[in-house]
Short mmCIF file of N, CA, C and O in Angstrom, two decimals:
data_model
loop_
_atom_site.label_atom_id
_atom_site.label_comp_id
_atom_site.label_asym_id
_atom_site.label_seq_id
_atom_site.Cartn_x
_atom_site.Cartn_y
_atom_site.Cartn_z
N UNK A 1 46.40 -28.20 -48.05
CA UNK A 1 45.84 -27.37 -49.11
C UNK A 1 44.93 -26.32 -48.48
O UNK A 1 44.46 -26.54 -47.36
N UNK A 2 44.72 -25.42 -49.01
CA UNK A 2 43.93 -23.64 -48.50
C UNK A 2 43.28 -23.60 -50.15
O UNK A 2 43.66 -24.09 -51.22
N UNK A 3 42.16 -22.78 -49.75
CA UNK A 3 41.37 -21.96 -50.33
C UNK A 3 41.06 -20.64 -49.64
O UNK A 3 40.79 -20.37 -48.47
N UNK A 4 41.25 -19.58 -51.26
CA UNK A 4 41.00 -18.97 -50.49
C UNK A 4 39.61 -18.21 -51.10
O UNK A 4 39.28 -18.35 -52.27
N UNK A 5 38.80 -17.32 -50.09
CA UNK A 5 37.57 -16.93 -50.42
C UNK A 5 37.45 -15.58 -49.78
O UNK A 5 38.19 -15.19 -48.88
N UNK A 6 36.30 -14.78 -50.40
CA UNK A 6 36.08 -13.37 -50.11
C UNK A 6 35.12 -13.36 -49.34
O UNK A 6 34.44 -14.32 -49.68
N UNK A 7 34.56 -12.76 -48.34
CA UNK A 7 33.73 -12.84 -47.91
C UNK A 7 33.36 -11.05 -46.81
O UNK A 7 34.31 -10.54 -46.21
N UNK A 8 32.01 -10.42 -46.77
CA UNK A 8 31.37 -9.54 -46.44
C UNK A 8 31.57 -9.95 -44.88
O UNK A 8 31.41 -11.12 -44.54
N UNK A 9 31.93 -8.91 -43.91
CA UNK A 9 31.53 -8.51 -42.75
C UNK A 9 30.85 -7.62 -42.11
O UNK A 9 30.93 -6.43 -42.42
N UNK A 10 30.18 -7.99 -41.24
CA UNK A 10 29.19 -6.68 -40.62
C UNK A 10 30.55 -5.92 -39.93
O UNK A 10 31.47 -6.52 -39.37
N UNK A 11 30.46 -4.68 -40.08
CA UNK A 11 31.17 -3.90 -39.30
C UNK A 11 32.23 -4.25 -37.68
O UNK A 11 33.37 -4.37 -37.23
N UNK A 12 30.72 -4.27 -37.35
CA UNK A 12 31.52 -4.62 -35.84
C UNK A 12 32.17 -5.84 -35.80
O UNK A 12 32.98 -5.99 -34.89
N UNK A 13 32.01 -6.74 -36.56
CA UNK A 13 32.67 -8.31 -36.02
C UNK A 13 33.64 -7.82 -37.01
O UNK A 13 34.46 -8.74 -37.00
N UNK A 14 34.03 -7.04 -37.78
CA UNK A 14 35.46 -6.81 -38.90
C UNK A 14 36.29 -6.20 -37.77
O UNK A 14 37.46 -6.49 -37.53
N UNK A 15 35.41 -5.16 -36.99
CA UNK A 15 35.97 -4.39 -35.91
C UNK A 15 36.25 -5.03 -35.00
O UNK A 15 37.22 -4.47 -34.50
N UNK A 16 35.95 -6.12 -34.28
CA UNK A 16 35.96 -6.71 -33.00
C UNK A 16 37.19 -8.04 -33.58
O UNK A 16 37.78 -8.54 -32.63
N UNK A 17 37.49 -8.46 -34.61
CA UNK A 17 38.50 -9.51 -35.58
C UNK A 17 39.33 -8.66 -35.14
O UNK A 17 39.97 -8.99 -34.15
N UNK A 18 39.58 -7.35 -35.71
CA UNK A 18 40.85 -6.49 -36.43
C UNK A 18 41.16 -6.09 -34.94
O UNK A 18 42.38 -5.96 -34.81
N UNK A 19 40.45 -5.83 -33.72
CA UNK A 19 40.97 -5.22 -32.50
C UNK A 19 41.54 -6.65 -31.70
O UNK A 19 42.66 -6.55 -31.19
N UNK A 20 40.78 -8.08 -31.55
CA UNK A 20 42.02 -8.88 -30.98
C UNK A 20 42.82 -9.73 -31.63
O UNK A 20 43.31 -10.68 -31.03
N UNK A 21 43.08 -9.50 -33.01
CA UNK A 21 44.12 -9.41 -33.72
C UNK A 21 45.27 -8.63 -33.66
O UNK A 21 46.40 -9.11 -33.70
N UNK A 22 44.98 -7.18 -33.52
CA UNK A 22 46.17 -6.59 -32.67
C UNK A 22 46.09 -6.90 -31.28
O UNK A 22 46.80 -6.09 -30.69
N UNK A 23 45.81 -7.32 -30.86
CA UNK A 23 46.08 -7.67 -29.35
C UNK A 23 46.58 -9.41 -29.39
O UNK A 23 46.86 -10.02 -28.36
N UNK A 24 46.60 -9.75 -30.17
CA UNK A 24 47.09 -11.16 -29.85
C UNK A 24 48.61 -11.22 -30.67
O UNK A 24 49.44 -12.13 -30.55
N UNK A 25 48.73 -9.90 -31.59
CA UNK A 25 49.82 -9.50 -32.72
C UNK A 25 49.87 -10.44 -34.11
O UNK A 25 50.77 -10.56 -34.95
N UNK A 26 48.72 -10.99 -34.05
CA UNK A 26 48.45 -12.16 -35.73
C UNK A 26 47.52 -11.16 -36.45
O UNK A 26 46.88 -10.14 -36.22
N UNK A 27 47.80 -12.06 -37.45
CA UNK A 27 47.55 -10.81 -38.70
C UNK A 27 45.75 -11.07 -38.57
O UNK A 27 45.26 -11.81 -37.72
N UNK A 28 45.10 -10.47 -39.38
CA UNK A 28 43.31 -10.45 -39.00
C UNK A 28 43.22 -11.81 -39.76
O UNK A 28 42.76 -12.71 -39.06
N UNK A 29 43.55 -12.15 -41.05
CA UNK A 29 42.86 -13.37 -41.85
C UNK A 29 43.30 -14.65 -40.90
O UNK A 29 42.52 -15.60 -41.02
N UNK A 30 44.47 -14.89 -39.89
CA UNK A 30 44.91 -16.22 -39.40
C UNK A 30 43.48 -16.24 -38.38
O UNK A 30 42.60 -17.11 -38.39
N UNK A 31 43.52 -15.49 -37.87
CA UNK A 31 42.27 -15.42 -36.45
C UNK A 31 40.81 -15.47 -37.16
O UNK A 31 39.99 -15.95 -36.38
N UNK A 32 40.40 -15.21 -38.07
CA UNK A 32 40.12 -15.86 -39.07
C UNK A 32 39.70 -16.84 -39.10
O UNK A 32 38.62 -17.28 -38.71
N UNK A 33 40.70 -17.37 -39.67
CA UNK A 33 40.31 -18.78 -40.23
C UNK A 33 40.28 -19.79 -38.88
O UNK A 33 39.70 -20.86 -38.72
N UNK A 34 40.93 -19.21 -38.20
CA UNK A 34 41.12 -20.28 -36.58
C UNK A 34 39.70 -20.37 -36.06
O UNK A 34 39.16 -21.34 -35.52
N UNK A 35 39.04 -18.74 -36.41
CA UNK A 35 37.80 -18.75 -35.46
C UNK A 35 36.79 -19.50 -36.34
O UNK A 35 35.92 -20.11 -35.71
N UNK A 36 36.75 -19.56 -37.73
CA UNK A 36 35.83 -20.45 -38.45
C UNK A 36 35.94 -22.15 -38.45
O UNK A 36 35.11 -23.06 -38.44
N UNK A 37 37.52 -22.09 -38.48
CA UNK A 37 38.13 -23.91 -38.13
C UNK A 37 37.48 -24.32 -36.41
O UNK A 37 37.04 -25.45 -36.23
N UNK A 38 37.48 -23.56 -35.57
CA UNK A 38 37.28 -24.24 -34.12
C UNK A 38 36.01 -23.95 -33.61
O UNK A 38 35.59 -24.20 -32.48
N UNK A 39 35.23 -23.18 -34.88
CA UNK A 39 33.79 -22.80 -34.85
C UNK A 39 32.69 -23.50 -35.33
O UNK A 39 31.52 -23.25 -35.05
N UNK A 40 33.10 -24.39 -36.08
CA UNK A 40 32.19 -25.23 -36.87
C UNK A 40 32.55 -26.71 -36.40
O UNK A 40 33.58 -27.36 -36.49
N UNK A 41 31.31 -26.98 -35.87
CA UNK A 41 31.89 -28.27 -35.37
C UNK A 41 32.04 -29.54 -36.24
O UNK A 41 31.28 -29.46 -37.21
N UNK A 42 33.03 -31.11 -36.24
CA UNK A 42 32.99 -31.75 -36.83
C UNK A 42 31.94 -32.29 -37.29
O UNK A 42 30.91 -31.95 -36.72
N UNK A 43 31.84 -33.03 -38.13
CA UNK A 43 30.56 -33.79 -38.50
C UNK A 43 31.75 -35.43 -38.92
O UNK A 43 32.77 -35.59 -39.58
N UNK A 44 30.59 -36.57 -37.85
CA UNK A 44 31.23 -37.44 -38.35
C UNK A 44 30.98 -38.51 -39.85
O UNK A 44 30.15 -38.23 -40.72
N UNK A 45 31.73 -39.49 -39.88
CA UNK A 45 31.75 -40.55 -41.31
C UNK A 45 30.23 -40.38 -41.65
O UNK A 45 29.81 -39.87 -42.69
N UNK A 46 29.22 -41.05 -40.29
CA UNK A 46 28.15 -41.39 -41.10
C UNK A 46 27.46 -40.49 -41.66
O UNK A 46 26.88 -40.62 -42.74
N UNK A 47 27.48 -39.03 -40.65
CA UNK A 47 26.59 -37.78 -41.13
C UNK A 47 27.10 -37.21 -42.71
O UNK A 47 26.34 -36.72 -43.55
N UNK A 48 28.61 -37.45 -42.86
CA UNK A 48 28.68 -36.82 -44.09
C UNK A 48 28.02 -37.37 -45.01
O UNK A 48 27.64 -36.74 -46.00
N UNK A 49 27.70 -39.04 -44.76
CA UNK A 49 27.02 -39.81 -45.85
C UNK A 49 25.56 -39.41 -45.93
O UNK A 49 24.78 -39.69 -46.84
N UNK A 50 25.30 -38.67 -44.79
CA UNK A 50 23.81 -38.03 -45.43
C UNK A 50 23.68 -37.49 -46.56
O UNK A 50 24.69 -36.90 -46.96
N UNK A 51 22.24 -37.46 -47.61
CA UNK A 51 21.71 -37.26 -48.23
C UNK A 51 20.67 -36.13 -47.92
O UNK A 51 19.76 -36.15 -47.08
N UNK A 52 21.08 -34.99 -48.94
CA UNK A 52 20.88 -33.84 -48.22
C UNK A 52 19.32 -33.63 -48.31
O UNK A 52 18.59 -33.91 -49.26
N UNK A 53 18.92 -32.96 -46.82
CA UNK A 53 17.40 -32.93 -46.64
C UNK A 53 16.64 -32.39 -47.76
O UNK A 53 15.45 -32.71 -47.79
N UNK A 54 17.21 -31.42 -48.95
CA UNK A 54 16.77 -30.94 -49.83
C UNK A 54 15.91 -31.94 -50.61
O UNK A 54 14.69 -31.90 -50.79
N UNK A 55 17.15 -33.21 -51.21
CA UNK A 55 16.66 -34.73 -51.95
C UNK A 55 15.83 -35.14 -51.79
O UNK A 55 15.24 -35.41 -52.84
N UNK A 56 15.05 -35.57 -50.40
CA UNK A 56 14.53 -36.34 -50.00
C UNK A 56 12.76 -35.91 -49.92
O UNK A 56 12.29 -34.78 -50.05
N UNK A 57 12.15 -36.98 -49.72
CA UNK A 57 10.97 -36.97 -50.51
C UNK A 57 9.96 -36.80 -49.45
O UNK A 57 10.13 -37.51 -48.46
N UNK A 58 8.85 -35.93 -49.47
CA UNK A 58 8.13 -35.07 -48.49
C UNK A 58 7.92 -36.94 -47.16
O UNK A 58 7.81 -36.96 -45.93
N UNK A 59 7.94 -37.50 -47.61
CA UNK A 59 7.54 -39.06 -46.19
C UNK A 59 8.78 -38.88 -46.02
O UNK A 59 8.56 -37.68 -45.85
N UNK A 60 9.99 -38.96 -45.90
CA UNK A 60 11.19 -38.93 -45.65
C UNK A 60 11.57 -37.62 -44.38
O UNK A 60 11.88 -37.60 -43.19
N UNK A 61 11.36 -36.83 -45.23
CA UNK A 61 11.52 -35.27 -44.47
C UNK A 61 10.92 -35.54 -43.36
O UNK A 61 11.48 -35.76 -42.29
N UNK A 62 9.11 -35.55 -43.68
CA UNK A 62 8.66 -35.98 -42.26
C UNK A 62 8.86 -36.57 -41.61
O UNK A 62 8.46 -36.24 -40.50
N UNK A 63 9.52 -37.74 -41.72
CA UNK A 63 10.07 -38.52 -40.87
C UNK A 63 11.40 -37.95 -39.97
O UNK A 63 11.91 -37.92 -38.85
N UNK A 64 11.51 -37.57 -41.25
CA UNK A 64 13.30 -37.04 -40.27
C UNK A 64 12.43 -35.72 -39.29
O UNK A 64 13.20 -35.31 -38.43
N UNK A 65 11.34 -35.14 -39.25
CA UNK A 65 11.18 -33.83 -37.89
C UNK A 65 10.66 -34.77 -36.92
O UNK A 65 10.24 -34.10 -35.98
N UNK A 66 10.48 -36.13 -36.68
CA UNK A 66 10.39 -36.82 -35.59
C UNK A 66 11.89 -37.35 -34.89
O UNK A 66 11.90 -37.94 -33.81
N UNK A 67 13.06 -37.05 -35.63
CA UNK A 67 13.98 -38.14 -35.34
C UNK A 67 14.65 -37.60 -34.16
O UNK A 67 14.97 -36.42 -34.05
N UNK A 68 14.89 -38.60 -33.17
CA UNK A 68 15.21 -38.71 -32.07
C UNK A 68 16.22 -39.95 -31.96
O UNK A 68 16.22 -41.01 -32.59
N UNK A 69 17.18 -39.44 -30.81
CA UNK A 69 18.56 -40.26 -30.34
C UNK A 69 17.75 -41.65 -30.10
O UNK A 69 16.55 -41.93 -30.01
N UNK A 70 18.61 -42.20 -30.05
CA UNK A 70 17.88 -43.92 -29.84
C UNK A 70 17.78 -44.03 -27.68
O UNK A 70 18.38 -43.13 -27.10
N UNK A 71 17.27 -44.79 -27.03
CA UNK A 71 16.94 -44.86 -26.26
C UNK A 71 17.95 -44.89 -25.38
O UNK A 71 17.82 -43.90 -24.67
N UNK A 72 18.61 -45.34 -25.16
CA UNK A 72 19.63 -46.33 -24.57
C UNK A 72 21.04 -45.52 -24.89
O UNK A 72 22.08 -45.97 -24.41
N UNK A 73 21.07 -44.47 -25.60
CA UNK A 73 22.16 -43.38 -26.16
C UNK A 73 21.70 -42.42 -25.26
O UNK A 73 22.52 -41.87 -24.52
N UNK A 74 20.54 -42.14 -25.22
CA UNK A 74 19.74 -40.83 -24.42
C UNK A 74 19.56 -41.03 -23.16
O UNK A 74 19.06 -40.10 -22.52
N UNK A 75 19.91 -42.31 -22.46
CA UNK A 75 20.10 -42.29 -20.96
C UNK A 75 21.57 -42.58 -20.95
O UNK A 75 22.12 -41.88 -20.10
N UNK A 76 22.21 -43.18 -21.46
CA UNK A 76 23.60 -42.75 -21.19
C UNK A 76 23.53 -41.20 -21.01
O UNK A 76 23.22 -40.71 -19.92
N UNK A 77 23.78 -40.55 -21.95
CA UNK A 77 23.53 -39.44 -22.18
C UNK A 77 23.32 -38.66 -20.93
O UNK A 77 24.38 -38.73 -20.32
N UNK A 78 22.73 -38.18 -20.46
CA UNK A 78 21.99 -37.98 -19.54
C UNK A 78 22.92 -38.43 -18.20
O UNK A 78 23.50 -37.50 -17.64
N UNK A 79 23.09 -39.62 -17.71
CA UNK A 79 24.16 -40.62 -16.91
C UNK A 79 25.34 -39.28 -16.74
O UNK A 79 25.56 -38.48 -15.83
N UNK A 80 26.11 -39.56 -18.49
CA UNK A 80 27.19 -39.03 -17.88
C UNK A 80 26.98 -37.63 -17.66
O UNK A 80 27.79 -37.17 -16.85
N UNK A 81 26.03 -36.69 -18.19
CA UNK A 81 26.00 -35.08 -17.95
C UNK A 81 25.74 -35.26 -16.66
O UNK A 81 26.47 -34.58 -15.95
N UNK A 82 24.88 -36.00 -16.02
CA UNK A 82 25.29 -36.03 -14.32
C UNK A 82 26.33 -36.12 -13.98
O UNK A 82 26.95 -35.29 -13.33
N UNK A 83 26.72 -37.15 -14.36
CA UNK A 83 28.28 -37.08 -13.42
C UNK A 83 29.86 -36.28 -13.66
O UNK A 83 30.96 -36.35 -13.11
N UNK A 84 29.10 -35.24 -15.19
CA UNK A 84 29.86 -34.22 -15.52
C UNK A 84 29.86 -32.98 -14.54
O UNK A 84 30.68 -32.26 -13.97
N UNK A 85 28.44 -33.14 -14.68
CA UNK A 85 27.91 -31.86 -13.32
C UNK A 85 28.46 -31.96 -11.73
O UNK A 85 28.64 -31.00 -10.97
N UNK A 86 28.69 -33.46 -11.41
CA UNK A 86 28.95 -33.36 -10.18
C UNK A 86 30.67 -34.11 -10.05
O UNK A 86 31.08 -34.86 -9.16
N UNK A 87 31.49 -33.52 -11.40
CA UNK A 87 32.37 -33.61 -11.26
C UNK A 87 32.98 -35.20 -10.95
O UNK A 87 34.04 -35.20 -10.32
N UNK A 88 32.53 -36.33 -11.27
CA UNK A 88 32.97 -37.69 -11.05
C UNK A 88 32.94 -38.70 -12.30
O UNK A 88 32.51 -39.85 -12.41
N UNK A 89 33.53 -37.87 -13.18
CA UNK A 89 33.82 -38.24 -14.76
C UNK A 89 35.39 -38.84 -14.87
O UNK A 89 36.28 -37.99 -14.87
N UNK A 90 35.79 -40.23 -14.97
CA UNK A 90 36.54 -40.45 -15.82
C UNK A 90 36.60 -40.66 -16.90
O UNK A 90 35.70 -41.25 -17.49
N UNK A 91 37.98 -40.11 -17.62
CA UNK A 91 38.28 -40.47 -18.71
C UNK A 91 38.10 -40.95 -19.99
O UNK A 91 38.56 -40.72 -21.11
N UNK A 92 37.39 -41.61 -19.54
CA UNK A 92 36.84 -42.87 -20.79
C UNK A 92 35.36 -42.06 -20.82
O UNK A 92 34.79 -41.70 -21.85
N UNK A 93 34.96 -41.89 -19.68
CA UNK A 93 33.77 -41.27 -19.71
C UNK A 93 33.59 -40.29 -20.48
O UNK A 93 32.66 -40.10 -21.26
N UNK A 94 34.57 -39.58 -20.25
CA UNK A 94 34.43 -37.91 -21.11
C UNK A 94 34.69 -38.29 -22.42
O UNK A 94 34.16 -37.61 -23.30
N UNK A 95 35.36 -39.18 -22.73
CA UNK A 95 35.39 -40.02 -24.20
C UNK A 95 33.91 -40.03 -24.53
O UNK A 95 33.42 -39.32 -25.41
N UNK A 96 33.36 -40.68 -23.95
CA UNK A 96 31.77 -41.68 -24.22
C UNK A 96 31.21 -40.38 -24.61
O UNK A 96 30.78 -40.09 -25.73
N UNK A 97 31.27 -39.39 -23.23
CA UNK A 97 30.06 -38.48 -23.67
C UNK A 97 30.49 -37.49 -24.83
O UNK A 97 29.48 -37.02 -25.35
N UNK A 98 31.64 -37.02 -25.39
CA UNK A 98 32.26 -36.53 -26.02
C UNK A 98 31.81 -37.19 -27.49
O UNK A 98 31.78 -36.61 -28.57
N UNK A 99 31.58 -38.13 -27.29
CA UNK A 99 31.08 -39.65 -29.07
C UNK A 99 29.58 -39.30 -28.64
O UNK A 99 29.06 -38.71 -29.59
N UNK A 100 28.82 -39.41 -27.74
CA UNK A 100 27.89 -39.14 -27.74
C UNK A 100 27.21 -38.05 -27.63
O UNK A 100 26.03 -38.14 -27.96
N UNK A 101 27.69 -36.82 -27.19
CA UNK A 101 27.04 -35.29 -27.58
C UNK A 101 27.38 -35.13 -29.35
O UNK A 101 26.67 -34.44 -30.08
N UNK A 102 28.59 -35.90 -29.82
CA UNK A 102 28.58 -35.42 -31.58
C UNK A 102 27.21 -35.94 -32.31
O UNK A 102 26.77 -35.36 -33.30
N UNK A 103 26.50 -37.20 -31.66
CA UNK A 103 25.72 -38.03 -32.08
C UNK A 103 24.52 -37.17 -31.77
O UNK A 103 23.70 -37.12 -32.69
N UNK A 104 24.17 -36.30 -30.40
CA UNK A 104 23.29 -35.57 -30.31
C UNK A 104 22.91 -34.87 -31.39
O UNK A 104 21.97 -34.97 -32.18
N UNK A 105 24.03 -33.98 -31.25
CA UNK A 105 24.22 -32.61 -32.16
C UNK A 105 23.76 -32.84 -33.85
O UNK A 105 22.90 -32.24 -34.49
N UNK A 106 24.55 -33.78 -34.21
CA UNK A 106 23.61 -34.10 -35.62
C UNK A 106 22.75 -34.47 -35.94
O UNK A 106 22.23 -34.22 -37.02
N UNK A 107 22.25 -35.33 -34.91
CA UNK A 107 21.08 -35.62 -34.53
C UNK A 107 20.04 -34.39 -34.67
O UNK A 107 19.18 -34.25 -35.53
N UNK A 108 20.33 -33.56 -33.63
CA UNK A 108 19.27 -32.38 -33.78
C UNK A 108 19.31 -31.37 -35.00
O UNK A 108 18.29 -30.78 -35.35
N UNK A 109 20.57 -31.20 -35.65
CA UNK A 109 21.54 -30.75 -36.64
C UNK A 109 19.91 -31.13 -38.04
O UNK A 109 19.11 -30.35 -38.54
N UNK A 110 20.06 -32.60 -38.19
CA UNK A 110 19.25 -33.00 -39.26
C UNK A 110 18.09 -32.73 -38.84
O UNK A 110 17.46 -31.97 -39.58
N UNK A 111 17.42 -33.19 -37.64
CA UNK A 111 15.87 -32.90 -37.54
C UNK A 111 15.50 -31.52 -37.61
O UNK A 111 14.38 -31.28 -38.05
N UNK A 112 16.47 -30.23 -37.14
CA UNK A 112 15.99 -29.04 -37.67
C UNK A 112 16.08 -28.63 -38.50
O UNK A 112 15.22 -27.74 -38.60
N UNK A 113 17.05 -28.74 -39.89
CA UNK A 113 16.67 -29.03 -40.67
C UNK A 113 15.73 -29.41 -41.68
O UNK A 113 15.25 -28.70 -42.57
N UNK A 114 15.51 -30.72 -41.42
CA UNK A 114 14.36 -31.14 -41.81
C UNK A 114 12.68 -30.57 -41.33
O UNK A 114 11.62 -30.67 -41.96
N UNK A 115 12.95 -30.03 -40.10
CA UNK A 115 11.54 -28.95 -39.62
C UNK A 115 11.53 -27.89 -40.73
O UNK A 115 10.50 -27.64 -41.35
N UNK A 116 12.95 -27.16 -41.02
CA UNK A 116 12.55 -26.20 -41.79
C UNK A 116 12.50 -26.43 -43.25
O UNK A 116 12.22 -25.52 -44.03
N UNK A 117 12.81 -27.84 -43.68
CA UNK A 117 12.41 -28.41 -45.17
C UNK A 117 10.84 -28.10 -45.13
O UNK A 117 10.17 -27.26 -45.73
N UNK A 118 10.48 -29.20 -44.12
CA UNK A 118 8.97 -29.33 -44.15
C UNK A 118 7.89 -28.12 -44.19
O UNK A 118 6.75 -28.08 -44.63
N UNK A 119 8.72 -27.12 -43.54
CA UNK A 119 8.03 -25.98 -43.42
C UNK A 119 7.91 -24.72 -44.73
O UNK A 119 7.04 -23.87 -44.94
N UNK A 120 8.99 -24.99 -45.33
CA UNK A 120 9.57 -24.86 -47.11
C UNK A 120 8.07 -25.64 -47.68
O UNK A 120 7.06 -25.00 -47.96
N UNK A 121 8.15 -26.59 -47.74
CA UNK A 121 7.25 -27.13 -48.22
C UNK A 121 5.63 -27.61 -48.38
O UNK A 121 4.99 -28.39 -49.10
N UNK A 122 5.30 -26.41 -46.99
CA UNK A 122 4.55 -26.75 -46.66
C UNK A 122 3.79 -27.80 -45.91
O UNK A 122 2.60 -27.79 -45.62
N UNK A 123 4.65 -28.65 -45.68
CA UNK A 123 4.21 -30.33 -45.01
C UNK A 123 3.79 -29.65 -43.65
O UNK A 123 3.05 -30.51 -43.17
N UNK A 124 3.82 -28.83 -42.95
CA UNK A 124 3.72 -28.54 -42.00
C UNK A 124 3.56 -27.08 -41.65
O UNK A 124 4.10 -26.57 -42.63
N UNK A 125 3.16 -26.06 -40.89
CA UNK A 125 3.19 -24.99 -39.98
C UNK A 125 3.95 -24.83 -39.60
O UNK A 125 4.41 -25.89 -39.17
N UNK A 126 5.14 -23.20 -39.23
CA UNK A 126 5.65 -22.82 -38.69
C UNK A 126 5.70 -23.25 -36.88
O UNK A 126 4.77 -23.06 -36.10
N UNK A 127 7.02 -23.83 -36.56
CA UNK A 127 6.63 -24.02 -34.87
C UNK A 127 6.05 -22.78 -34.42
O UNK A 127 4.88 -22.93 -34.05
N UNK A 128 6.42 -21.77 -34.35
CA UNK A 128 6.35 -20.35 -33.71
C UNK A 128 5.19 -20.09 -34.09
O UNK A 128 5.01 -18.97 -33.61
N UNK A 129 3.90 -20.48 -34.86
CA UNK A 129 2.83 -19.57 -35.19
C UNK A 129 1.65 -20.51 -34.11
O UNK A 129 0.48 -20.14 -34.01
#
């Protein structure tokens, strides 16, 4: 199933779509949608079951601008980007860290987020000021 939707472009990225679109010979909307499908990254089972930072109740929020990977995820972590860097990654490995950078990412995904709830709300100061 497709939907379809309208949507405003700044100039140059309509311009910079429509020029390697003719250069790749696909029409502008497929490149498109390819570049928004392989642009947005997945989100997995549990994250969709989040409850959106909006809901949640100013002790909650705050809680979530502390939240951090669990311990023992964050030295793996770490483990295998070494041994990504120095090139001595199997397989399974690039699996692991591959399950575990998605776990990052939403990870940081919700806590910024939730910085800029709190900051909506006043619970807190702008980082930057």
């Amino acid at each position: 199933m497709s939907n379809q939707i309208t949507i405003t472009l700044p100039d140059e990225v309509y311009k910079r779509a429509e020029h390697f679109a003719r250069l790749a010979n696909r029409e502008l909307a497929s490149i498109l949608a390819d570049t928004i499908q392989f642009g947005i990254p997945s989100i997995s089972a549990v994250a969709a079951a989040f409850e959106p930072i909006s809901a949640l109740s100013n002790e909650q929020v705050m809680t979530l601008t502390e939240l951090q990977m669990e311990y023992d995820q964050d030295v793996r972590l770490s483990e295998l980007l070494d041994r990504q860097q120095a090139g001595t990654m199997t397989e399974i490995e690039r699996s692991e860290l591959q399950a575990l950078m998605q776990i990052y990412q939403e990870l940081l995904l919700r806590k910024a987020t939730a910085l800029s709830e709190a900051v909506k709300r006043g619970l807190m100061e702008p980082l930057n000021s």
